[in-house]
GROMACS .gro file of C-alpha atoms in nm:
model
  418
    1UNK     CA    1  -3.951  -3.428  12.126
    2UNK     CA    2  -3.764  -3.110  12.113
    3UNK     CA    3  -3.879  -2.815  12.360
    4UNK     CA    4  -3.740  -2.552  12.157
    5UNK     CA    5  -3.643  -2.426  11.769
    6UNK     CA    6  -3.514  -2.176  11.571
    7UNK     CA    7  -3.638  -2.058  11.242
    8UNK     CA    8  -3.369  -1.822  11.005
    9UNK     CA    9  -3.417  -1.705  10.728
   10UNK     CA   10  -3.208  -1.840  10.432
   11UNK     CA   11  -3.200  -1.599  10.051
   12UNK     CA   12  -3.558  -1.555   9.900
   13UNK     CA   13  -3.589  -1.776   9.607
   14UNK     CA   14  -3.494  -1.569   9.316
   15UNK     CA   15  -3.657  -1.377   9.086
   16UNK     CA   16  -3.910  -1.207   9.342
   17UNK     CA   17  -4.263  -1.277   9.122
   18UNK     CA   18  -4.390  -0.922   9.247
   19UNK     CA   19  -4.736  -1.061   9.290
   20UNK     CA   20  -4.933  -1.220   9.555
   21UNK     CA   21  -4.836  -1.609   9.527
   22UNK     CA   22  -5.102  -1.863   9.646
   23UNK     CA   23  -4.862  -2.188   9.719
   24UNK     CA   24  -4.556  -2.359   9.669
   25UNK     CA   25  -4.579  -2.750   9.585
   26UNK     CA   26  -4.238  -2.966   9.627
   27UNK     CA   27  -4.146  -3.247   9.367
   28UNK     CA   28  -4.202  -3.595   9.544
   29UNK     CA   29  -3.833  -3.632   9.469
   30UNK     CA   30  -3.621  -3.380   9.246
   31UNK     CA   31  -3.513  -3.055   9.376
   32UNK     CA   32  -3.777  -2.902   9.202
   33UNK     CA   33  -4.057  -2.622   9.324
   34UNK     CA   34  -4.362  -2.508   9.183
   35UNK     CA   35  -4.516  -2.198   9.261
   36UNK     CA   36  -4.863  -2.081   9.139
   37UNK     CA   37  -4.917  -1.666   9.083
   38UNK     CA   38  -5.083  -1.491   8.836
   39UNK     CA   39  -5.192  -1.672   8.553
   40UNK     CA   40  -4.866  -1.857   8.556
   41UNK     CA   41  -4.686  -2.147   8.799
   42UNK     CA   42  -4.256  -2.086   8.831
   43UNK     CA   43  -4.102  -2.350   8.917
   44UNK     CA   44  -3.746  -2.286   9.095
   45UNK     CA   45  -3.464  -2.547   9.128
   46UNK     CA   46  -3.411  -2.608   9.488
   47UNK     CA   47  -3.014  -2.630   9.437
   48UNK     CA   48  -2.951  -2.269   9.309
   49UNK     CA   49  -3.263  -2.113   9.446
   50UNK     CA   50  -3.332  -1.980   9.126
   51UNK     CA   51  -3.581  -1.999   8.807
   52UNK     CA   52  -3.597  -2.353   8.659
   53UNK     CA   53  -3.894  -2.280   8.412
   54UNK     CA   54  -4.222  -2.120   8.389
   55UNK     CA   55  -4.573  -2.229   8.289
   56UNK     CA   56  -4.781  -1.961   8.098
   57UNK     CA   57  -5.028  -1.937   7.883
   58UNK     CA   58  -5.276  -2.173   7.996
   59UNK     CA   59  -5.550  -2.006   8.209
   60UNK     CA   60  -5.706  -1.689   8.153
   61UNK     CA   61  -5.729  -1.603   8.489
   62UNK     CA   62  -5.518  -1.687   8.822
   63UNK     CA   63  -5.374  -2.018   8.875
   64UNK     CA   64  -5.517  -2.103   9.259
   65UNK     CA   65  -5.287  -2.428   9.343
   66UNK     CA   66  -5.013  -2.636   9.144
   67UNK     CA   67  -4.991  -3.037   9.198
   68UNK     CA   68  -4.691  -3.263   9.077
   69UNK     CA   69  -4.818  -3.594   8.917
   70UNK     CA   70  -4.592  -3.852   9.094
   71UNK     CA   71  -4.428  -4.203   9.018
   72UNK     CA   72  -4.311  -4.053   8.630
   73UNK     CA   73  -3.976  -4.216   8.499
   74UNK     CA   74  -3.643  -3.981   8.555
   75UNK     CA   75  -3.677  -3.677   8.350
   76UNK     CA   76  -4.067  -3.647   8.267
   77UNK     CA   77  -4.240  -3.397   8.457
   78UNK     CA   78  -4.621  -3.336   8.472
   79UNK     CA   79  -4.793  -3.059   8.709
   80UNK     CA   80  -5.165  -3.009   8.757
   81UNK     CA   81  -5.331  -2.656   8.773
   82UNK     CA   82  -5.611  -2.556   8.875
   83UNK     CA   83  -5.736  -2.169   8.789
   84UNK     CA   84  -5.968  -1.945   8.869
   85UNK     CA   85  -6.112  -1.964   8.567
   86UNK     CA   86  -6.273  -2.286   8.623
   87UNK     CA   87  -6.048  -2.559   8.430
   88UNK     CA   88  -5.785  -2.693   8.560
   89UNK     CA   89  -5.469  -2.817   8.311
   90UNK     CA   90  -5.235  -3.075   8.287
   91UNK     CA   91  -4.880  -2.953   8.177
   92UNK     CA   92  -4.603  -3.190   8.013
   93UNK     CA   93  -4.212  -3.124   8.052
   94UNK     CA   94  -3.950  -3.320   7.863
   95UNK     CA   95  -3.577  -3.328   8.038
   96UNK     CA   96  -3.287  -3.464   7.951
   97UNK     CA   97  -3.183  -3.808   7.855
   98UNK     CA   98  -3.294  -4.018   8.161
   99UNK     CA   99  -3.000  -4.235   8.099
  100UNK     CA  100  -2.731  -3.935   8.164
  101UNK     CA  101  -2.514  -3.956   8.414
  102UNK     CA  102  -2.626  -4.295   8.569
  103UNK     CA  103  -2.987  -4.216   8.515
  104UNK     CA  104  -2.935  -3.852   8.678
  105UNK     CA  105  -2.951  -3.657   8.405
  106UNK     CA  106  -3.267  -3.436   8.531
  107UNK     CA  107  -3.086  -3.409   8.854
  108UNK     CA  108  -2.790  -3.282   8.724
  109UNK     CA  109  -2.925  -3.006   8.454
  110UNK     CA  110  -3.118  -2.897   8.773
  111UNK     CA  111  -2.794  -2.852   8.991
  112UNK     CA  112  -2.621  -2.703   8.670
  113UNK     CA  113  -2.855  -2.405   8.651
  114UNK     CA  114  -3.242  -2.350   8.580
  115UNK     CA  115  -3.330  -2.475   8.275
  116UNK     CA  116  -3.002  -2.421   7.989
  117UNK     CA  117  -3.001  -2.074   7.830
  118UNK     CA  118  -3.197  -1.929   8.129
  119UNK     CA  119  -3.076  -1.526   8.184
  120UNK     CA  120  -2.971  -1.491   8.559
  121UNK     CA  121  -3.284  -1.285   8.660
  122UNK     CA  122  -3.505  -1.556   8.554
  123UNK     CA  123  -3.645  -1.398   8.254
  124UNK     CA  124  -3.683  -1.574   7.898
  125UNK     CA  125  -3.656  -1.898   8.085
  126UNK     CA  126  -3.477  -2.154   7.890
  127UNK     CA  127  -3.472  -2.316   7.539
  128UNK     CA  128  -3.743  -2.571   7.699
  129UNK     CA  129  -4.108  -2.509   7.710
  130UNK     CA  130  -4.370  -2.711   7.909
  131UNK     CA  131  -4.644  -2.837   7.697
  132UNK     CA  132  -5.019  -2.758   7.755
  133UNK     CA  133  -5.173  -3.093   7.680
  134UNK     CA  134  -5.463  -3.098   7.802
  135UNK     CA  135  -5.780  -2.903   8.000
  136UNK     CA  136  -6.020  -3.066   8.220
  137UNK     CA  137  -6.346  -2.875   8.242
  138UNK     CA  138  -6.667  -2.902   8.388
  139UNK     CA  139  -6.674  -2.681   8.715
  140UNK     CA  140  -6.890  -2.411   8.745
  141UNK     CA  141  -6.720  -2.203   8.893
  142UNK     CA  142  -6.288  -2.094   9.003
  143UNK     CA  143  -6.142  -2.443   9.126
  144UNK     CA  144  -5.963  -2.360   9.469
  145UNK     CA  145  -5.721  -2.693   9.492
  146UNK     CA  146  -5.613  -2.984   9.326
  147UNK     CA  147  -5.412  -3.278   9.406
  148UNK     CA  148  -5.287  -3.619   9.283
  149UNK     CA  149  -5.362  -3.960   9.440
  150UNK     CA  150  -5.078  -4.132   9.565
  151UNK     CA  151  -5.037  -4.374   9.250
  152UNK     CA  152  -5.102  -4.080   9.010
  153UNK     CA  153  -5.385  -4.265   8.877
  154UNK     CA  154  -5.626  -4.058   9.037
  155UNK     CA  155  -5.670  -3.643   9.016
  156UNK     CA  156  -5.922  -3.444   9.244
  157UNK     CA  157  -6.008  -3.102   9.200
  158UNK     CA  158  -6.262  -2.920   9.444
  159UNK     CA  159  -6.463  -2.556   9.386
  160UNK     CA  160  -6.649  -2.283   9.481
  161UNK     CA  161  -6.966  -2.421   9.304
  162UNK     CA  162  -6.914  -2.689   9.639
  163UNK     CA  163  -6.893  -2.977   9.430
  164UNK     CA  164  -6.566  -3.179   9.429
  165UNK     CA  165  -6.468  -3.409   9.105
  166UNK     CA  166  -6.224  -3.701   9.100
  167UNK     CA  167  -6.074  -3.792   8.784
  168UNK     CA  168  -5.929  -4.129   8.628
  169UNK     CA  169  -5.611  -4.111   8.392
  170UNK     CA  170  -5.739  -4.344   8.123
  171UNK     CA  171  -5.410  -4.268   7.905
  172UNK     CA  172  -5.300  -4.546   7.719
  173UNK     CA  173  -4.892  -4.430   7.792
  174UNK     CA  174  -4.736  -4.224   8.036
  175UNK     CA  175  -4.745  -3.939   7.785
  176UNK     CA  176  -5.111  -4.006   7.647
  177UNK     CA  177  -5.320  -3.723   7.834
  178UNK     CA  178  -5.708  -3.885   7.870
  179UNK     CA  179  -5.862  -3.827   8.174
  180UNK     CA  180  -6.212  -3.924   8.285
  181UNK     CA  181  -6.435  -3.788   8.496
  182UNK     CA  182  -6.533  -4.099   8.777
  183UNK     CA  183  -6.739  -3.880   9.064
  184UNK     CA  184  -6.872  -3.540   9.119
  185UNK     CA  185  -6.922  -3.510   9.489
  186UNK     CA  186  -7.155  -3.220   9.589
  187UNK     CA  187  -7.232  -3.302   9.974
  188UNK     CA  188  -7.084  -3.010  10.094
  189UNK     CA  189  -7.331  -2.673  10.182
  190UNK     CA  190  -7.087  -2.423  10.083
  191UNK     CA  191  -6.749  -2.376   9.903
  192UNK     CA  192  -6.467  -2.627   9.882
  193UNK     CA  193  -6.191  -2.515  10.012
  194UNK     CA  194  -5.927  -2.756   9.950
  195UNK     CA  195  -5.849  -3.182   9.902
  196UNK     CA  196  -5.569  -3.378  10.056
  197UNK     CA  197  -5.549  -3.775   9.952
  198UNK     CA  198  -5.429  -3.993  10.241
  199UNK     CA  199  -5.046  -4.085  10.186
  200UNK     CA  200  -4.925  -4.433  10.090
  201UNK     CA  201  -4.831  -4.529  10.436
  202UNK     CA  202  -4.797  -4.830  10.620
  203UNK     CA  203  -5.148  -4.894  10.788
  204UNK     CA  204  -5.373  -4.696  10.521
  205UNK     CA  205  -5.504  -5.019  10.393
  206UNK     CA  206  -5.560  -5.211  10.721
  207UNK     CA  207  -5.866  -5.225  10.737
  208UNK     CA  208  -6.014  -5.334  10.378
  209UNK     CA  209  -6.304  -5.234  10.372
  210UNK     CA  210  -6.278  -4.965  10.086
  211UNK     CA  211  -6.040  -4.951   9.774
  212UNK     CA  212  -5.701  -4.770   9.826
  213UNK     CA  213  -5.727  -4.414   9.801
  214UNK     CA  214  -5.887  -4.205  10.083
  215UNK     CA  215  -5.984  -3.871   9.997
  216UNK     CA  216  -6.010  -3.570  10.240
  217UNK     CA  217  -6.206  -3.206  10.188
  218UNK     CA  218  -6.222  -2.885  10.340
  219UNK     CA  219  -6.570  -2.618  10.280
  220UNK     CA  220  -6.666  -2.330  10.380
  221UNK     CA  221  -7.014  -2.518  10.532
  222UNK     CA  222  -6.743  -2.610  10.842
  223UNK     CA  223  -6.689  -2.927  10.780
  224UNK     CA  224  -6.425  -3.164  10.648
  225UNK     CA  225  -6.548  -3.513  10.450
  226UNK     CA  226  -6.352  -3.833  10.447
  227UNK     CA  227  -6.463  -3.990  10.113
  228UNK     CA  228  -6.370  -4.374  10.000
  229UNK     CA  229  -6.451  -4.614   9.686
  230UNK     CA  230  -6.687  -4.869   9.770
  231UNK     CA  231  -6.663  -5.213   9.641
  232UNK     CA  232  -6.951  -5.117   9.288
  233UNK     CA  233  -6.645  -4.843   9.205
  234UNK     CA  234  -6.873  -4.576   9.389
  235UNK     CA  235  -6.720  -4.258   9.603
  236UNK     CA  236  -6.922  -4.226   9.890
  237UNK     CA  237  -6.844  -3.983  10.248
  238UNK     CA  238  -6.818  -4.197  10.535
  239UNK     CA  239  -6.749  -3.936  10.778
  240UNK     CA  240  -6.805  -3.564  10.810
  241UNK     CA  241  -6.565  -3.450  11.101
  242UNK     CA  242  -6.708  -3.159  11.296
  243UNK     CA  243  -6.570  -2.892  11.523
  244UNK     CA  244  -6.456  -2.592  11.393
  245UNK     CA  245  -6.645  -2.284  11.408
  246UNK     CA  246  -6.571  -2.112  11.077
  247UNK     CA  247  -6.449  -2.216  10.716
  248UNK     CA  248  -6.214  -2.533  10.723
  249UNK     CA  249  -5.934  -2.390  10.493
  250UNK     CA  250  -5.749  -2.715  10.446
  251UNK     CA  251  -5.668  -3.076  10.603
  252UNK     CA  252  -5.311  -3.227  10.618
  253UNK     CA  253  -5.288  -3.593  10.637
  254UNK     CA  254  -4.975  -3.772  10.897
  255UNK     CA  255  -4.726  -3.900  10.671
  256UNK     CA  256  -4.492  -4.023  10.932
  257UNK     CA  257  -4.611  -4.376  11.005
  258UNK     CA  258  -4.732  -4.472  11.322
  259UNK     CA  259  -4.639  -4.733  11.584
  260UNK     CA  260  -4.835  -5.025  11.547
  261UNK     CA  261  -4.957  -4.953  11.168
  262UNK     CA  262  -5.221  -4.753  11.310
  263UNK     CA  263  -5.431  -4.570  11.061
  264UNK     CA  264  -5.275  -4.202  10.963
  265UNK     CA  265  -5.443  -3.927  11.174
  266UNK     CA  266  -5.553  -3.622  11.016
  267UNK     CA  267  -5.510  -3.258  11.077
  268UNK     CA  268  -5.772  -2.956  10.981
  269UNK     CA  269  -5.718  -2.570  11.016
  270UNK     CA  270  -5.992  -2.326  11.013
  271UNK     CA  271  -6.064  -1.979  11.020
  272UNK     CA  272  -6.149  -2.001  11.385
  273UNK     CA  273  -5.764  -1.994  11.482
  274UNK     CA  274  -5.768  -2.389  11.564
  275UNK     CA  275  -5.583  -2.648  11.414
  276UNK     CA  276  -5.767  -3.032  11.567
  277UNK     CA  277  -5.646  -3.344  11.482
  278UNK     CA  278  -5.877  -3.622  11.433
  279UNK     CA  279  -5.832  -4.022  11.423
  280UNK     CA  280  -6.020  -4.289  11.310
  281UNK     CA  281  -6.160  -4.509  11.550
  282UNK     CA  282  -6.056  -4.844  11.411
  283UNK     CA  283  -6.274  -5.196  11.482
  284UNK     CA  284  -6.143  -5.479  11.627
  285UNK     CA  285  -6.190  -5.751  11.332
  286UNK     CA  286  -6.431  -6.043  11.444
  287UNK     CA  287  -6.332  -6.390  11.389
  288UNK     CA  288  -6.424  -6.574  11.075
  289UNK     CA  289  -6.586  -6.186  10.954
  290UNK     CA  290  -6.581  -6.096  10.614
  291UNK     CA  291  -6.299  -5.777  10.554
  292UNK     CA  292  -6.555  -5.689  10.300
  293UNK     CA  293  -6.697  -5.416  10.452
  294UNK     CA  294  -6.645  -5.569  10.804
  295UNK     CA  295  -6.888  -5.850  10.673
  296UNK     CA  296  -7.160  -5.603  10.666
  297UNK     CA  297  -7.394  -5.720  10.369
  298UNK     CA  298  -7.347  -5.499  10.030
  299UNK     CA  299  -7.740  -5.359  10.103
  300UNK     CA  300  -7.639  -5.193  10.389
  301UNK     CA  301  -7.303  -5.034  10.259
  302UNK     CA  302  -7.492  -4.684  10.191
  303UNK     CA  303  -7.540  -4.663  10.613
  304UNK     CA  304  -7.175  -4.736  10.672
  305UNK     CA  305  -6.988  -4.482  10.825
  306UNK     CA  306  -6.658  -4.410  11.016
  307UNK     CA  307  -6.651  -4.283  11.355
  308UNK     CA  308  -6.345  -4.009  11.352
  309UNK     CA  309  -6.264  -3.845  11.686
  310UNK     CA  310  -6.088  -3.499  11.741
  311UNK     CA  311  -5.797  -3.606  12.022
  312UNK     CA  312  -5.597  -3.298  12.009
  313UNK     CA  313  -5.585  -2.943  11.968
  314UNK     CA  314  -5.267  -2.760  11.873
  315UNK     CA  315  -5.132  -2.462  12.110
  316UNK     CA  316  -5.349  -2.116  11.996
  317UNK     CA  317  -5.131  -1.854  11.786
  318UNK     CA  318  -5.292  -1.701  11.499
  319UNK     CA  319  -5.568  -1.468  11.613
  320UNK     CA  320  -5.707  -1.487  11.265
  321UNK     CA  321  -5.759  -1.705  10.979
  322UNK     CA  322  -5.498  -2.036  10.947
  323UNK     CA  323  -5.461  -2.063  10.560
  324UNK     CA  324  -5.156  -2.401  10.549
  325UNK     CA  325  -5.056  -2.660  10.753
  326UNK     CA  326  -4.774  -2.843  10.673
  327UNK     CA  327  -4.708  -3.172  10.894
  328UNK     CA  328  -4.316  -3.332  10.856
  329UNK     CA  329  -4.327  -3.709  10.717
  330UNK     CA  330  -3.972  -3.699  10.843
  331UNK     CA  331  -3.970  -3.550  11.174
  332UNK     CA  332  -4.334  -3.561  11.279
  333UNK     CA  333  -4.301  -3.145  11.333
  334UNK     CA  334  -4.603  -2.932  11.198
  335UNK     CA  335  -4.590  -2.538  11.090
  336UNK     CA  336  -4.885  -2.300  11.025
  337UNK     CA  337  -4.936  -2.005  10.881
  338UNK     CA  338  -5.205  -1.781  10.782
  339UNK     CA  339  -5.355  -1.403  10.751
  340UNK     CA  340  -5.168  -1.241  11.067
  341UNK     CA  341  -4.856  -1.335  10.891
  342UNK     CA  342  -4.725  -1.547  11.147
  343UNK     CA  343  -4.483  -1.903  11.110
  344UNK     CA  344  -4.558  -2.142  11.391
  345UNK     CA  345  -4.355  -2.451  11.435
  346UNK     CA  346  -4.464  -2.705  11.664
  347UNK     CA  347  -4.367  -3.084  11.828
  348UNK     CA  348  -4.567  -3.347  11.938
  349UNK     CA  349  -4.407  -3.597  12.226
  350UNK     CA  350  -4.336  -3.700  12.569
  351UNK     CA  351  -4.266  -3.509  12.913
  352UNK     CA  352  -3.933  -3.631  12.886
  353UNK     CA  353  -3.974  -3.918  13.112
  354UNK     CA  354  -4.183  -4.104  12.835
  355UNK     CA  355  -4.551  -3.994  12.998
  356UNK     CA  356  -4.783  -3.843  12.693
  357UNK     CA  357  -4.816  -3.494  12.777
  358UNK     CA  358  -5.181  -3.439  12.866
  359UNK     CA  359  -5.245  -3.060  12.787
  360UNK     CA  360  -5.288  -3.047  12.402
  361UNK     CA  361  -5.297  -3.391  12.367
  362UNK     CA  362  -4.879  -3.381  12.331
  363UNK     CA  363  -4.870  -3.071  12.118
  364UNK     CA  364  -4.610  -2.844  12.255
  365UNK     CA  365  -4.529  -2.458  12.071
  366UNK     CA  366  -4.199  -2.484  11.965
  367UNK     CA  367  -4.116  -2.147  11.766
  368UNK     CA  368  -4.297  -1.878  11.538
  369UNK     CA  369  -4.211  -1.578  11.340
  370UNK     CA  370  -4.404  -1.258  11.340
  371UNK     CA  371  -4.401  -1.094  11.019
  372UNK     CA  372  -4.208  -1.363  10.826
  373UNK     CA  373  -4.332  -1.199  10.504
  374UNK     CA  374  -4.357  -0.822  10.661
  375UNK     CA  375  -4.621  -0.655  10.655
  376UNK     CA  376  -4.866  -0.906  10.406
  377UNK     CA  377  -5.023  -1.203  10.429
  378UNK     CA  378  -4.874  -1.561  10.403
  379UNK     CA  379  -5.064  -1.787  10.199
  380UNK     CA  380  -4.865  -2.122  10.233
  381UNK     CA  381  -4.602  -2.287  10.393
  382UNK     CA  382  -4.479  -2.628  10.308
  383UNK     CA  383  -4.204  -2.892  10.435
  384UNK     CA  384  -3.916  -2.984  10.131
  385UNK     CA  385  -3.537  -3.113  10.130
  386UNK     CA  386  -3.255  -2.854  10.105
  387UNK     CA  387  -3.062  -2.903   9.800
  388UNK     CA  388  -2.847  -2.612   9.819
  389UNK     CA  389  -2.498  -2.544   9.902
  390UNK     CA  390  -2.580  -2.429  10.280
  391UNK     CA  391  -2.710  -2.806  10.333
  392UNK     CA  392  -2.303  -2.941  10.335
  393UNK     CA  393  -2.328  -3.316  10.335
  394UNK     CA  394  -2.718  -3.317  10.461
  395UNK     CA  395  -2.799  -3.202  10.115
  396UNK     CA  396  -3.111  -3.405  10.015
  397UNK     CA  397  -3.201  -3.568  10.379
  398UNK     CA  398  -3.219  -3.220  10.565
  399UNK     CA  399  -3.552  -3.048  10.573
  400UNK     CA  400  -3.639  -2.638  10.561
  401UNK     CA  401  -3.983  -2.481  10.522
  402UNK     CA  402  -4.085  -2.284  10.196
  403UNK     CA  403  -4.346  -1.981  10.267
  404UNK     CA  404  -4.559  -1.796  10.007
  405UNK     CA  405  -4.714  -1.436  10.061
  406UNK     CA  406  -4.884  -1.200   9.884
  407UNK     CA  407  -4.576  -1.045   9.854
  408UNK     CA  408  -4.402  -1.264   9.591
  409UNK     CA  409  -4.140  -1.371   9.742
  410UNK     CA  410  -4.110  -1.762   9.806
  411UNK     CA  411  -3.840  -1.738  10.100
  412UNK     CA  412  -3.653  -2.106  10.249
  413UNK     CA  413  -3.626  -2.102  10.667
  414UNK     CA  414  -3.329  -2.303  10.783
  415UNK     CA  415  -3.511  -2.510  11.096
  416UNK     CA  416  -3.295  -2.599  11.383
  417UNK     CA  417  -3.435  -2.786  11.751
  418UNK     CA  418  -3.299  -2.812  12.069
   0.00000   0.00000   0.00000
């Protein structure tokens, strides 16, 4: 583990939107960002830093949090949005021919400017619009986050009216918008905050005792809930992980996988200046046992739960609320930020001579930067890959933090550890 880092600040993303900004969201694999303000998302290209396209027009108030659908072929984009105005919206984007350039061609009209036609301030965006092409309503009141499953097949969206929905894509194509509503969760006693599915990870499915997806959600009421799909298609909460003392902002799931194919651990961040992370206590699988359900008998599936235990707490910085976590799939490193306007960068490891260190369970402070947005707020802060020309030959592999304040300004930080 590294005992030390550095965090510099690389040129803000350009334009500056001039308006707070509530998150950035990476593409699972183009140099592509999205960034929801306003009523609008911008997306930037991550090789020139600079406006790719913009989505407008959708939502008639502000758009909360931005989601890319993954698994699309080369050159389709879809993003999710999710508004204060209580719908969310599914957005289409057409690039170019997916054959160009040995099936680059999306890749390389992103590293040949924003989108073609594009003025260099970022205004009048392109001769390519997204579509609008479809809105999913049905919340009651402004949806606060939304987020695809790891196939895409799935879409949740949580609320203030502390209900959470999950939605199937029913489409007959990849292009064919029809979603379904599947579940509308409402065991939470106050708003929901924000939903995080588990990653596709080695060790996820282990234990088969639910379908694939696992489902994660922060409230207001304190909590977090682990929800799963039982075997009759149902979504039930099989754990409700306790702790914190004030609203649970948001939960980041481990996307590094573990030794052994344990089960990914979980990380929550709260208002109370904590960040805990929690793991599932796994059961040893009896011989001859059924994996349905650990051979429990389907009547007794509605008294099944998971046991998740807290087995760390993260060194204390912010004073104040803790609005993003963002936990490296790549390195294993995790920054925070939140309303005192502070980036923290920690490492989880060893005392050097391979013992687990004991105080934090391994957590160690590695860095953080006061007033990385001045004097406002930071909203978000997220991991990506550096695609432009200050990444030399690590272009693509090497990995920088985005932050978003109520500022406007998305700004990169070049990370380096010692």
């Amino acid at each position: 583990m590294p005992t030390s880092a550095t965090l510099t600040p690389l040129t803000p993303f350009n334009p500056d939107l001039r308006e707070r900004a509530w998150c950035s969201s990476p593409h699972p694999t183009l140099p592509l960002l999205a960034t929801a303000h306003a009523k609008s998302v911008t997306v930037f290209s991550l090789s020139s830093l600079s406006i790719h396209s913009t989505l407008t027009g959708g939502h008639s108030r502000s758009v909360r949090s931005v989601a890319w659908k993954p698994g699309l072929p080369s050159g389709k984009l879809c993003l999710v949005t999710g508004s204060f105005d209580s719908t969310a919206g599914i957005w289409r984007y057409e690039g170019e021919d997916t054959e160009a350039e040995g099936g680059k061609g999306m890749e390389v009209e992103i590293t040949a400017k924003g989108v073609k036609g594009g003025d260099e301030d970022g205004s009048d965006a392109g001769d390519k619009d997204w579509e609008f092409t479809l809105v999913l309503e049905g919340h009651d009141s402004e949806i606060k986050s939304c987020a695809f499953s790891p196939a895409g097949s799935h879409l949740a969206t949580c609320s203030r009216d502390k209900s959470l929905w999950i939605w199937e894509d029913i489409g007959a194509t990849e292009a064919d918008d029809e979603w379904e509503t599947i579940a509308v969760l409402s065991e939470h006693d106050g708003d929901v905050k924000s939903v995080a599915w588990c990653p596709d990870v080695p060790g996820r499915n282990q234990r088969r005792s639910y379908g694939s997806d696992v489902l994660a959600s922060a409230s207001y009421d304190d909590t977090v809930r682990i929800w799963r799909e039982d075997s009759d298609g149902e979504w039930v909460c099989v754990a409700v992980l306790e702790g914190h003392g004030a609203t649970v902002w948001g939960a980041q799931w481990e996307g590094k996988p573990r030794p052994g194919d344990r089960f990914p651990r979980l990380m929550t961040f709260s208002a109370d200046g904590t960040i805990r992370v929690w793991e599932l206590k796994e059961a040893e699988k009896e011989e001859g046992a059924s994996t349905q359900f650990g051979g429990i008998p389907n009547t007794m599936r509605s008294t099944l739960k998971e046991e998740w235990n807290c087995v760390a707490t993260l060194p204390k910085v912010h004073e104040k609320d803790i609005y993003s976590v963002t936990w490296s799939a790549e390195t294993g490193m995790v920054a925070s930020t939140g309303s005192d306007g502070t980036i923290a960068l920690y490492g989880e490891g060893t005392d050097g001579e391979g013992d687990r260190l004991m105080e934090n369970g391994g957590w160690r402070l590695l860095t953080k930067m006061e007033n990385a947005h001045g004097p406002y707020e930071v909203n978000h802060v997220t991991w990506c890959k550096r695609f432009d020309a200050g990444a030399g030959d690590r272009k693509g592999l090497e990995e920088m933090l985005v932050s978003t304040g109520d500022d406007g300004v998305v700004r990169p930080w070049a990370v380096a550890t010692a």
